[in-house]
Amino acid sequence: MNKKRCVITGMGVVSPLGNTLEQFYTGLRSGLCGIREMTEWDIAGAGTADATYFGSPVELDEKFIKSLPRSMRRSMSKISLYASCAALQAIEQAGLQIGELNNQRTGCIIGSTMGGTSAISEAYRIVTFGKGLEEMSSMQFFKSVSHTAVFNVSHFLNITGTVMAPCAACASALQSIGHAMELISFGKQDIVVCGGAEELAPEVSGSFEVIYAGVSSTRMKDPKQCSRPFDSRRSGLVCGEGAGIFVLEELEHAKARGAEILAEVVGYATCGCGTQISQSDAPAIRKCLEMVYADAEISPDQTDYINAHATSTLQGDFSEATAIREFFGEKTPPVSSLKGHIGHTLGASGALELAASLKMMQESEIIPTLNLESPGEGCEGIDHVMAEPRKKQLDLILKNSFAFGGINAALLCKKYQN
Amino acid sequence: MERTELIAAINKTFVETLEVPEEDLKPEAQIFADLGLDSLDMVDLMIGLQRRFGISLRQSEEMRQIVTLNDLYDFFEKLEKQEKAQGVDTDSKIKEIMNQDK
């Protein structure tokens, strides 16, 4: 069976550095960092290191929220608002209108780690410490569920094709985009609005802290320097939030509409490691890389840039660097991670970072890894982009995402050529 | 408690909780057909009314039979009479409710 070609015709973001791709990219390029201390979080053990959290929050424009009719807004917690805002940008860039996606040939796939984290927490508070069901809104469930972002966006945009929500933590966004690509390649959908989203919440940040994968506030006092992918002084990750949404489209469909083609998605792979639940596994990552190049039928040496998953954890960055080094050999493509700028946006990360990477492709430059000053032991031997943006034509880029549960995902995007 | 005070307090819940324009709140208006609300909204309306009036409505079968705003006003008037009969100072209560809203 001849696979159809799948292209990107729209991108939208809600990020800790701004709520348009231009703002986000300008922030990244300027070396800004969205991380700060989350003083508004009321966490047990106030004043102790365990209760001092850094995070990378989003500030969403109230005007956008108010622009949504109440019948849409009522079932949206923050994750769905972020995803809706990003999705609207994406369809606008693609030249699509709400009202023309109601055709069963347009799908919507948006993944996340948690669903509506704030609504889940609120539900527990009401049931356990409040007045119980007497006070439970009819919308609590709809704001909470793991597919809350995708069903809200599909309602908002009136999308009636395939609607689904991969839940694979930090690999969710790439799985969404990858599955969208497969649906289009196999002719099952013409357009898929897809990506990932996440809410920042103390319950989730705390989950990383408790296994010592979160950034150590005893070692890292400055929130702007605490997320340091691949660096020798890295001590853990910082959670962030946001959404990245794409319009993926079958090439001939896009051409027939006269849509601007931003890039082509040429390869996707996902695999489990089968052994570890919390530690990434270099052999499994390497396998995922083998699979994605096989899927694309492209030689790895064609790769111009790797946007790493690299979250600033000791073990994860080491495993990814090891896998890249072993897979690509002595001369690796240039590598950078954006988590020094925005922390780890979990279910949104694959999509947000892919959007930035595609912007790098347009600008022919690579954003360096913020706060990477000296690669840590085991993270050397790959071509780190450090300190300054690097000018380079980017025809083929690899995006990595690795998740708790031992799930790996990789996506290859190519500059579009007719 | 005057019926007009009761209506004002109920209408405020529609405006604040469900963002229904005040001018749409006519006594004969049907809650679903005319105000564009649905059964999910009714749950949140009930929560709003419970909070405002300090009562429990969740298990009320009568509440589920309500069709128009007038039905709702009548239902609350009946509740008010029951409370009054039980010795509750409903005049002070409605003043308190209205003061909270100021």
GROMACS .gro file of C-alpha atoms in nm, chain A residues 68-70 73-74 133-139 142, chain B residues 18-19 37-38 40-41 43-44 47 50-51 56 58:
model
   26
   68LEU     CA    1  -1.568   3.133   2.451
   69PRO     CA    2  -1.941   3.077   2.492
   70ARG     CA    3  -2.033   2.950   2.839
   73ARG     CA    4  -1.622   2.708   2.864
   74ARG     CA    5  -1.822   2.530   3.134
  133LEU     CA    6  -2.197   1.555   4.620
  134GLU     CA    7  -2.412   1.848   4.741
  135GLU     CA    8  -2.133   2.076   4.616
  136MET     CA    9  -2.006   1.877   4.320
  137SER     CA   10  -2.059   2.059   3.990
  138SER     CA   11  -2.204   1.864   3.700
  139MET     CA   12  -1.894   1.977   3.511
  142PHE     CA   13  -1.593   1.672   3.225
  436LEU     CA   14  -2.518   3.046   3.438
  437GLU     CA   15  -2.455   3.386   3.277
  455LEU     CA   16  -2.992   2.558   2.958
  456ASP     CA   17  -2.969   2.179   2.988
  458LEU     CA   18  -2.620   1.958   3.343
  459ASP     CA   19  -2.679   2.330   3.399
  461VAL     CA   20  -2.727   2.063   3.861
  462ASP     CA   21  -2.507   2.372   3.881
  465ILE     CA   22  -2.568   2.410   4.372
  468GLN     CA   23  -2.820   2.574   4.773
  469ARG     CA   24  -2.527   2.804   4.849
  474SER     CA   25  -3.029   2.124   5.051
  476ARG     CA   26  -3.019   1.754   4.585
   0.00000   0.00000   0.00000
